[in-house]
Amino acid sequence: MSAAPLLPVRHYLQFGDLSADEYAHLFARAAEIKRKFKIYEKYHPLVDRTLAMIFEKASTRTRVSFEAGMYQLGGSVVHLTTGDSQLGRAEPIEDSARVISRMTDLVMIRTYGQDKIEKFAQYSRVPVINGLTNEFHPCQIMADLFTFIEHRGAIAGKVVAWVGDGNNMANTWLQAAELLGFTVHLSTPSGYEVDQAVAGLRSSACFKVFESPLEACRGADLVTTDVWTSMGYEAENEARKKAFADWCVDTTMMQAAQPDALFMHCLPAHRGEEVSADVIDGPQSVVWDEAENRMHVQKALMEFLLLGRVNA
Ligand code: CP
Ligand code: NVA
């Protein structure tokens, strides 16, 4: 098959790469695609299309959700890692991008710096999707928003409490808040704050900073957190364990939130570190729906990037 794109190439490198209207379309498509999946209704719009998945960091959910999702849409996948390709032997990113994008229709990359995925996209003739970088994790936030909407309806005007590291997830929550009109209550240990410039925000209107994680949770509609040490930062693990000791989402924090507040975590989780077992395994937690929804929203995203606005 030719990898010549049928549509103008759109990349999904950060949350702000799509408009609010396009997210509304994607959430509606994800719901329909999920409905078909649940009743084994065949939906194969991507027959003969190939997704290349490039992993420079470990993954369970991202790998399974993209791979299973692409097969369910009738397409196929190629899985590459740094260790088993020339990516680990210093082939220039631009050369890898030119070659891989001539043989496939779509590329998903999990890597370190955002600059790497941006460079790949610059030389790719097919759409590139961010499967996590040090700076952003847009597919995860899309799944989190879809999960919130499924359980509670529209997110506009709501409050999301972020308890923990000012990392790729926090940055992406902030981009989503700015675009979709909700507020993030941010509480990070000193030295691990969000950098507004890295998050790529136009202003600081979409977030409020709290020294106390408990105060950040007060009145929140959703409480969410993430690992204390993200991939690529393992050398800081011991220092982070000390700095983050008070940033564990527990039942006291959940009780400060709205009575019907949800708890989310992108996973993998460390019970007893960033979240207590009774919260993540408790009645307000929707982490398993959240993980499953990665697949449904990404199927909607792949459909959109390859076929445009579909209404099947
Ligand atoms: N949440 C998430 O991206 O999980 P993986 O690291 O397992 O892909
Ligand atoms: N912030 C975490 C998310 C893992 C899905 C990391 O980057 O490792």
CSV table of C-alpha atoms and ligand atoms in Angstrom, one decimal:
chain,number,residue,atom,x,y,z
A,1,MET,CA,0.0,0.0,0.0
A,2,SER,CA,1.1,3.5,-0.6
A,3,ALA,CA,1.5,5.6,2.5
A,4,ALA,CA,0.5,8.7,0.6
A,5,PRO,CA,-1.9,10.5,2.9
A,6,LEU,CA,-5.5,11.0,1.7
A,7,LEU,CA,-6.1,14.0,4.0
A,8,PRO,CA,-3.9,16.9,4.9
A,9,VAL,CA,-1.5,15.6,7.6
A,10,ARG,CA,-2.5,16.4,11.1
A,11,HIS,CA,-0.3,15.4,14.1
A,12,TYR,CA,-1.4,14.9,17.7
A,13,LEU,CA,1.7,15.9,19.6
A,14,GLN,CA,0.0,17.8,22.5
A,15,PHE,CA,-3.5,18.3,23.7
A,16,GLY,CA,-3.9,21.7,22.1
A,17,ASP,CA,-3.4,20.2,18.6
A,18,LEU,CA,-7.2,19.6,18.4
A,19,SER,CA,-10.0,22.1,19.0
A,20,ALA,CA,-12.8,21.9,21.5
A,21,ASP,CA,-15.2,21.1,18.6
A,22,GLU,CA,-12.9,18.3,17.4
A,23,TYR,CA,-12.8,16.9,20.9
A,24,ALA,CA,-16.6,16.9,21.1
A,25,HIS,CA,-16.6,14.9,17.8
A,26,LEU,CA,-14.0,12.5,19.1
A,27,PHE,CA,-15.8,11.9,22.4
A,28,ALA,CA,-19.0,11.1,20.4
A,29,ARG,CA,-17.1,8.8,18.1
A,30,ALA,CA,-15.4,7.1,21.0
A,31,ALA,CA,-18.8,6.4,22.6
A,32,GLU,CA,-20.1,4.9,19.3
A,33,ILE,CA,-16.9,2.9,18.7
A,34,LYS,CA,-17.1,1.6,22.3
A,35,ARG,CA,-20.8,0.6,21.7
A,36,LYS,CA,-19.9,-1.4,18.6
A,37,PHE,CA,-16.9,-3.1,20.5
A,38,LYS,CA,-19.2,-4.2,23.4
A,39,ILE,CA,-21.6,-6.0,21.1
A,40,TYR,CA,-18.9,-7.5,18.8
A,41,GLU,CA,-20.2,-5.4,15.9
A,42,LYS,CA,-17.5,-5.4,13.2
A,43,TYR,CA,-16.1,-2.0,12.3
A,44,HIS,CA,-13.2,-2.1,9.9
A,45,PRO,CA,-12.6,1.4,8.4
A,46,LEU,CA,-8.8,1.0,8.5
A,47,VAL,CA,-8.3,-2.1,6.4
A,48,ASP,CA,-4.9,-2.1,4.8
A,49,ARG,CA,-3.7,0.8,7.0
A,50,THR,CA,-0.7,0.2,9.2
A,51,LEU,CA,0.2,1.9,12.5
A,52,ALA,CA,3.9,2.0,13.5
A,53,MET,CA,4.4,2.1,17.3
A,54,ILE,CA,7.7,3.3,18.5
A,55,PHE,CA,8.5,2.8,22.2
A,56,GLU,CA,11.6,4.3,23.8
A,57,LYS,CA,10.1,3.8,27.2
A,58,ALA,CA,8.2,0.9,28.8
A,59,SER,CA,4.4,0.5,28.4
A,60,THR,CA,1.5,-1.8,29.1
A,61,ARG,CA,-1.7,0.2,28.5
A,62,THR,CA,-0.4,2.3,25.6
A,63,ARG,CA,0.9,-0.7,23.7
A,64,VAL,CA,-2.2,-2.9,24.3
A,65,SER,CA,-4.7,-0.1,23.6
A,66,PHE,CA,-3.1,1.0,20.3
A,67,GLU,CA,-2.3,-2.5,19.1
A,68,ALA,CA,-5.7,-4.1,20.0
A,69,GLY,CA,-7.5,-0.9,18.8
A,70,MET,CA,-5.8,-0.9,15.4
A,71,TYR,CA,-6.6,-4.6,14.8
A,72,GLN,CA,-10.2,-4.0,15.8
A,73,LEU,CA,-10.4,-1.2,13.2
A,74,GLY,CA,-9.2,-3.7,10.5
A,75,GLY,CA,-5.6,-2.4,10.3
A,76,SER,CA,-2.3,-3.8,11.4
A,77,VAL,CA,0.6,-2.7,13.6
A,78,VAL,CA,4.4,-2.7,13.6
A,79,HIS,CA,6.1,-2.5,17.0
A,80,LEU,CA,9.5,-1.0,17.3
A,81,THR,CA,11.7,-0.3,20.3
A,82,THR,CA,15.0,1.4,20.8
A,83,GLY,CA,16.6,-1.9,21.5
A,84,ASP,CA,15.4,-3.8,18.5
A,85,SER,CA,15.7,-1.1,15.8
A,86,GLN,CA,18.3,1.3,14.4
A,87,LEU,CA,16.7,4.0,16.6
A,88,GLY,CA,19.0,2.8,19.4
A,89,ARG,CA,22.0,3.0,17.1
A,90,ALA,CA,21.8,6.7,16.5
A,91,GLU,CA,20.1,6.8,13.1
A,92,PRO,CA,19.0,10.4,12.8
A,93,ILE,CA,15.4,11.0,13.7
A,94,GLU,CA,14.7,12.7,10.4
A,95,ASP,CA,15.9,9.6,8.5
A,96,SER,CA,13.8,7.3,10.6
A,97,ALA,CA,10.8,9.5,10.1
A,98,ARG,CA,11.2,9.6,6.4
A,99,VAL,CA,11.6,5.8,6.1
A,100,ILE,CA,8.9,4.7,8.6
A,101,SER,CA,6.3,7.1,7.2
A,102,ARG,CA,6.8,5.8,3.6
A,103,MET,CA,5.7,2.3,4.7
A,104,THR,CA,3.0,3.0,7.2
A,105,ASP,CA,0.0,5.3,7.5
A,106,LEU,CA,0.2,6.4,11.1
A,107,VAL,CA,3.0,6.6,13.7
A,108,MET,CA,2.6,6.5,17.5
A,109,ILE,CA,5.7,7.4,19.5
A,110,ARG,CA,6.6,7.1,23.2
A,111,THR,CA,9.8,8.9,23.9
A,112,TYR,CA,11.8,11.3,26.1
A,113,GLY,CA,11.9,14.9,25.0
A,114,GLN,CA,9.0,16.6,23.2
A,115,ASP,CA,11.6,17.9,20.7
A,116,LYS,CA,12.2,14.4,19.5
A,117,ILE,CA,8.6,13.8,18.6
A,118,GLU,CA,8.3,17.2,17.0
A,119,LYS,CA,11.3,16.5,14.9
A,120,PHE,CA,9.9,13.2,13.8
A,121,ALA,CA,6.6,14.8,12.9
A,122,GLN,CA,8.4,17.5,10.9
A,123,TYR,CA,9.9,14.8,8.6
A,124,SER,CA,6.9,12.4,8.6
A,125,ARG,CA,4.5,12.2,5.7
A,126,VAL,CA,1.9,10.6,7.9
A,127,PRO,CA,0.2,11.7,11.2
A,128,VAL,CA,2.2,11.3,14.3
A,129,ILE,CA,0.6,10.6,17.7
A,130,ASN,CA,2.2,11.3,21.1
A,131,GLY,CA,2.1,8.2,23.2
A,132,LEU,CA,3.8,10.0,26.1
A,133,THR,CA,6.8,12.3,26.3
A,134,ASN,CA,8.5,13.9,29.3
A,135,GLU,CA,6.3,16.9,28.7
A,136,PHE,CA,2.9,15.6,27.7
A,137,HIS,CA,0.5,12.5,27.6
A,138,PRO,CA,-2.4,13.7,25.5
A,139,CYS,CA,-4.0,10.3,24.8
A,140,GLN,CA,-4.3,9.7,28.5
A,141,ILE,CA,-6.0,13.0,29.2
A,142,MET,CA,-8.4,12.3,26.3
A,143,ALA,CA,-9.3,9.0,27.9
A,144,ASP,CA,-9.6,10.7,31.4
A,145,LEU,CA,-12.0,13.3,30.0
A,146,PHE,CA,-14.1,10.7,28.2
A,147,THR,CA,-14.3,8.7,31.4
A,148,PHE,CA,-15.4,11.8,33.4
A,149,ILE,CA,-18.0,12.6,30.8
A,150,GLU,CA,-19.3,9.0,30.8
A,151,HIS,CA,-19.7,9.1,34.6
A,152,ARG,CA,-20.6,12.7,35.3
A,153,GLY,CA,-21.4,14.6,32.1
A,154,ALA,CA,-19.7,17.8,30.8
A,155,ILE,CA,-16.4,18.8,32.3
A,156,ALA,CA,-16.7,22.5,31.6
A,157,GLY,CA,-16.9,24.5,34.8
A,158,LYS,CA,-15.7,21.6,37.0
A,159,VAL,CA,-12.7,21.4,39.3
A,160,VAL,CA,-10.0,18.8,38.9
A,161,ALA,CA,-7.5,18.4,41.8
A,162,TRP,CA,-4.0,17.4,40.7
A,163,VAL,CA,-2.0,16.1,43.7
A,164,GLY,CA,1.6,15.3,43.0
A,165,ASP,CA,4.3,15.8,40.4
A,166,GLY,CA,4.3,18.8,38.0
A,167,ASN,CA,4.9,16.3,35.2
A,168,ASN,CA,3.7,15.3,31.7
A,169,MET,CA,0.2,14.4,33.1
A,170,ALA,CA,-0.1,17.7,35.0
A,171,ASN,CA,1.0,19.7,32.0
A,172,THR,CA,-1.6,18.0,29.8
A,173,TRP,CA,-4.4,18.5,32.3
A,174,LEU,CA,-3.6,22.2,32.2
A,175,GLN,CA,-3.7,22.3,28.4
A,176,ALA,CA,-7.1,20.6,28.5
A,177,ALA,CA,-8.4,22.9,31.2
A,178,GLU,CA,-7.5,26.0,29.1
A,179,LEU,CA,-9.1,24.5,26.0
A,180,LEU,CA,-12.2,23.0,27.5
A,181,GLY,CA,-13.0,25.5,30.3
A,182,PHE,CA,-12.5,23.8,33.6
A,183,THR,CA,-10.1,24.6,36.5
A,184,VAL,CA,-7.2,22.6,37.9
A,185,HIS,CA,-6.3,22.8,41.6
A,186,LEU,CA,-2.6,22.1,41.6
A,187,SER,CA,-0.7,20.9,44.6
A,188,THR,CA,2.9,19.8,44.1
A,189,PRO,CA,5.8,19.5,46.5
A,190,SER,CA,8.3,22.4,46.5
A,191,GLY,CA,10.7,22.0,43.6
A,192,TYR,CA,8.3,19.9,41.5
A,193,GLU,CA,6.0,22.6,40.4
A,194,VAL,CA,4.5,22.9,36.9
A,195,ASP,CA,6.4,25.1,34.6
A,196,GLN,CA,3.7,27.2,32.8
A,197,ALA,CA,6.0,27.7,29.8
A,198,VAL,CA,6.6,24.0,29.4
A,199,ALA,CA,2.9,23.3,29.7
A,200,GLY,CA,2.4,25.7,26.9
A,201,LEU,CA,-0.4,27.8,28.5
A,202,ARG,CA,-1.7,31.1,27.2
A,203,SER,CA,-2.4,32.3,30.8
A,204,SER,CA,-2.7,31.2,34.4
A,205,ALA,CA,-6.4,31.5,34.5
A,206,CYS,CA,-7.2,27.8,34.2
A,207,PHE,CA,-5.4,26.8,37.5
A,208,LYS,CA,-5.0,27.6,41.2
A,209,VAL,CA,-1.9,26.6,43.2
A,210,PHE,CA,-2.3,25.1,46.7
A,211,GLU,CA,0.5,24.4,49.1
A,212,SER,CA,-1.6,21.8,50.9
A,213,PRO,CA,-2.8,18.8,48.9
A,214,LEU,CA,-5.9,18.5,51.2
A,215,GLU,CA,-6.9,22.1,50.3
A,216,ALA,CA,-6.4,21.4,46.6
A,217,CYS,CA,-9.0,18.6,46.9
A,218,ARG,CA,-11.6,20.7,48.7
A,219,GLY,CA,-14.7,20.9,46.6
A,220,ALA,CA,-13.1,19.1,43.6
A,221,ASP,CA,-15.2,17.1,41.2
A,222,LEU,CA,-12.3,14.9,40.3
A,223,VAL,CA,-9.1,14.0,42.3
A,224,THR,CA,-6.2,12.6,40.3
A,225,THR,CA,-2.6,11.8,40.8
A,226,ASP,CA,0.3,10.0,39.2
A,227,VAL,CA,3.6,8.2,40.2
A,228,TRP,CA,6.1,10.2,42.2
A,229,THR,CA,8.9,9.2,39.8
A,230,SER,CA,8.1,9.2,36.1
A,231,MET,CA,10.0,7.2,33.5
A,232,GLY,CA,13.3,8.8,32.8
A,233,TYR,CA,13.7,10.3,36.3
A,234,GLU,CA,14.6,7.1,38.2
A,235,ALA,CA,17.9,8.6,39.5
A,236,GLU,CA,15.8,11.0,41.5
A,237,ASN,CA,13.7,8.3,43.1
A,238,GLU,CA,15.0,8.5,46.7
A,239,ALA,CA,14.9,12.3,46.8
A,240,ARG,CA,11.3,12.2,45.4
A,241,LYS,CA,10.2,9.6,48.0
A,242,LYS,CA,11.1,12.1,50.7
A,243,ALA,CA,9.7,15.2,49.0
A,244,PHE,CA,6.4,13.6,48.0
A,245,ALA,CA,5.6,11.8,51.3
A,246,ASP,CA,2.6,14.1,52.1
A,247,TRP,CA,1.3,13.9,48.6
A,248,CYS,CA,-0.6,10.6,49.0
A,249,VAL,CA,-4.3,10.8,48.0
A,250,ASP,CA,-6.1,9.2,50.9
A,251,THR,CA,-9.7,9.0,52.2
A,252,THR,CA,-9.3,12.4,54.1
A,253,MET,CA,-8.5,14.1,50.8
A,254,MET,CA,-11.4,12.3,49.0
A,255,GLN,CA,-13.7,13.4,51.8
A,256,ALA,CA,-12.7,17.0,51.3
A,257,ALA,CA,-13.8,16.7,47.6
A,258,GLN,CA,-17.4,16.8,46.4
A,259,PRO,CA,-19.4,13.8,47.8
A,260,ASP,CA,-19.7,12.4,44.2
A,261,ALA,CA,-16.0,13.2,43.3
A,262,LEU,CA,-14.3,10.6,41.1
A,263,PHE,CA,-10.7,9.4,41.6
A,264,MET,CA,-8.5,8.8,38.6
A,265,HIS,CA,-4.9,7.6,38.1
A,266,CYS,CA,-3.3,6.9,34.6
A,267,LEU,CA,-1.6,3.8,36.0
A,268,PRO,CA,0.7,2.1,36.8
A,269,ALA,CA,0.0,2.9,40.5
A,270,HIS,CA,2.0,2.4,43.6
A,271,ARG,CA,-0.4,1.8,46.5
A,272,GLY,CA,0.9,3.4,49.7
A,273,GLU,CA,2.9,6.0,47.8
A,274,GLU,CA,0.9,8.5,45.6
A,275,VAL,CA,-2.5,6.9,46.5
A,276,SER,CA,-3.8,4.7,49.4
A,277,ALA,CA,-5.2,1.3,48.5
A,278,ASP,CA,-8.6,2.2,50.0
A,279,VAL,CA,-8.9,5.1,47.5
A,280,ILE,CA,-7.7,3.4,44.3
A,281,ASP,CA,-9.6,0.3,45.1
A,282,GLY,CA,-12.6,2.2,46.6
A,283,PRO,CA,-16.0,3.2,45.3
A,284,GLN,CA,-15.0,6.6,43.9
A,285,SER,CA,-12.2,5.2,41.8
A,286,VAL,CA,-12.8,4.8,38.0
A,287,VAL,CA,-9.3,3.7,37.1
A,288,TRP,CA,-10.3,0.5,35.3
A,289,ASP,CA,-12.8,2.4,33.1
A,290,GLU,CA,-10.1,5.0,32.6
A,291,ALA,CA,-7.6,2.4,31.4
A,292,GLU,CA,-10.1,0.7,29.0
A,293,ASN,CA,-11.2,4.0,27.6
A,294,ARG,CA,-7.6,4.6,26.3
A,295,MET,CA,-8.5,2.1,23.6
A,296,HIS,CA,-11.9,3.6,22.6
A,297,VAL,CA,-10.7,7.2,22.4
A,298,GLN,CA,-7.5,6.2,20.5
A,299,LYS,CA,-9.6,4.3,18.0
A,300,ALA,CA,-11.6,7.5,17.5
A,301,LEU,CA,-8.4,9.5,17.2
A,302,MET,CA,-6.9,7.1,14.6
A,303,GLU,CA,-10.1,7.2,12.6
A,304,PHE,CA,-10.1,11.0,12.7
A,305,LEU,CA,-6.5,11.4,11.7
A,306,LEU,CA,-6.8,8.9,8.8
A,307,LEU,CA,-10.4,9.4,7.6
A,308,GLY,CA,-11.5,12.8,8.9
A,309,ARG,CA,-14.9,13.3,10.5
A,310,VAL,CA,-16.7,10.0,10.1
A,311,ASN,CA,-20.3,9.4,11.2
A,312,ALA,CA,-20.7,5.7,10.7
B,1,CP,N1,-1.1,5.1,31.5
B,1,CP,C1,-0.2,4.6,30.6
B,1,CP,O1,0.2,5.3,29.6
B,1,CP,O2,0.2,3.4,30.9
B,1,CP,P1,1.4,2.6,30.2
B,1,CP,O3,2.7,3.2,30.7
B,1,CP,O4,1.3,1.2,30.7
B,1,CP,O5,1.3,2.7,28.7
B,2,NVA,N1,4.1,10.3,34.5
B,2,NVA,C1,4.2,8.9,34.2
B,2,NVA,C2,3.1,8.4,33.4
B,2,NVA,C3,3.1,6.9,33.1
B,2,NVA,C4,2.0,6.5,32.2
B,2,NVA,C5,5.5,8.7,33.4
B,2,NVA,O1,5.9,9.5,32.6
B,2,NVA,O2,6.2,7.7,33.7
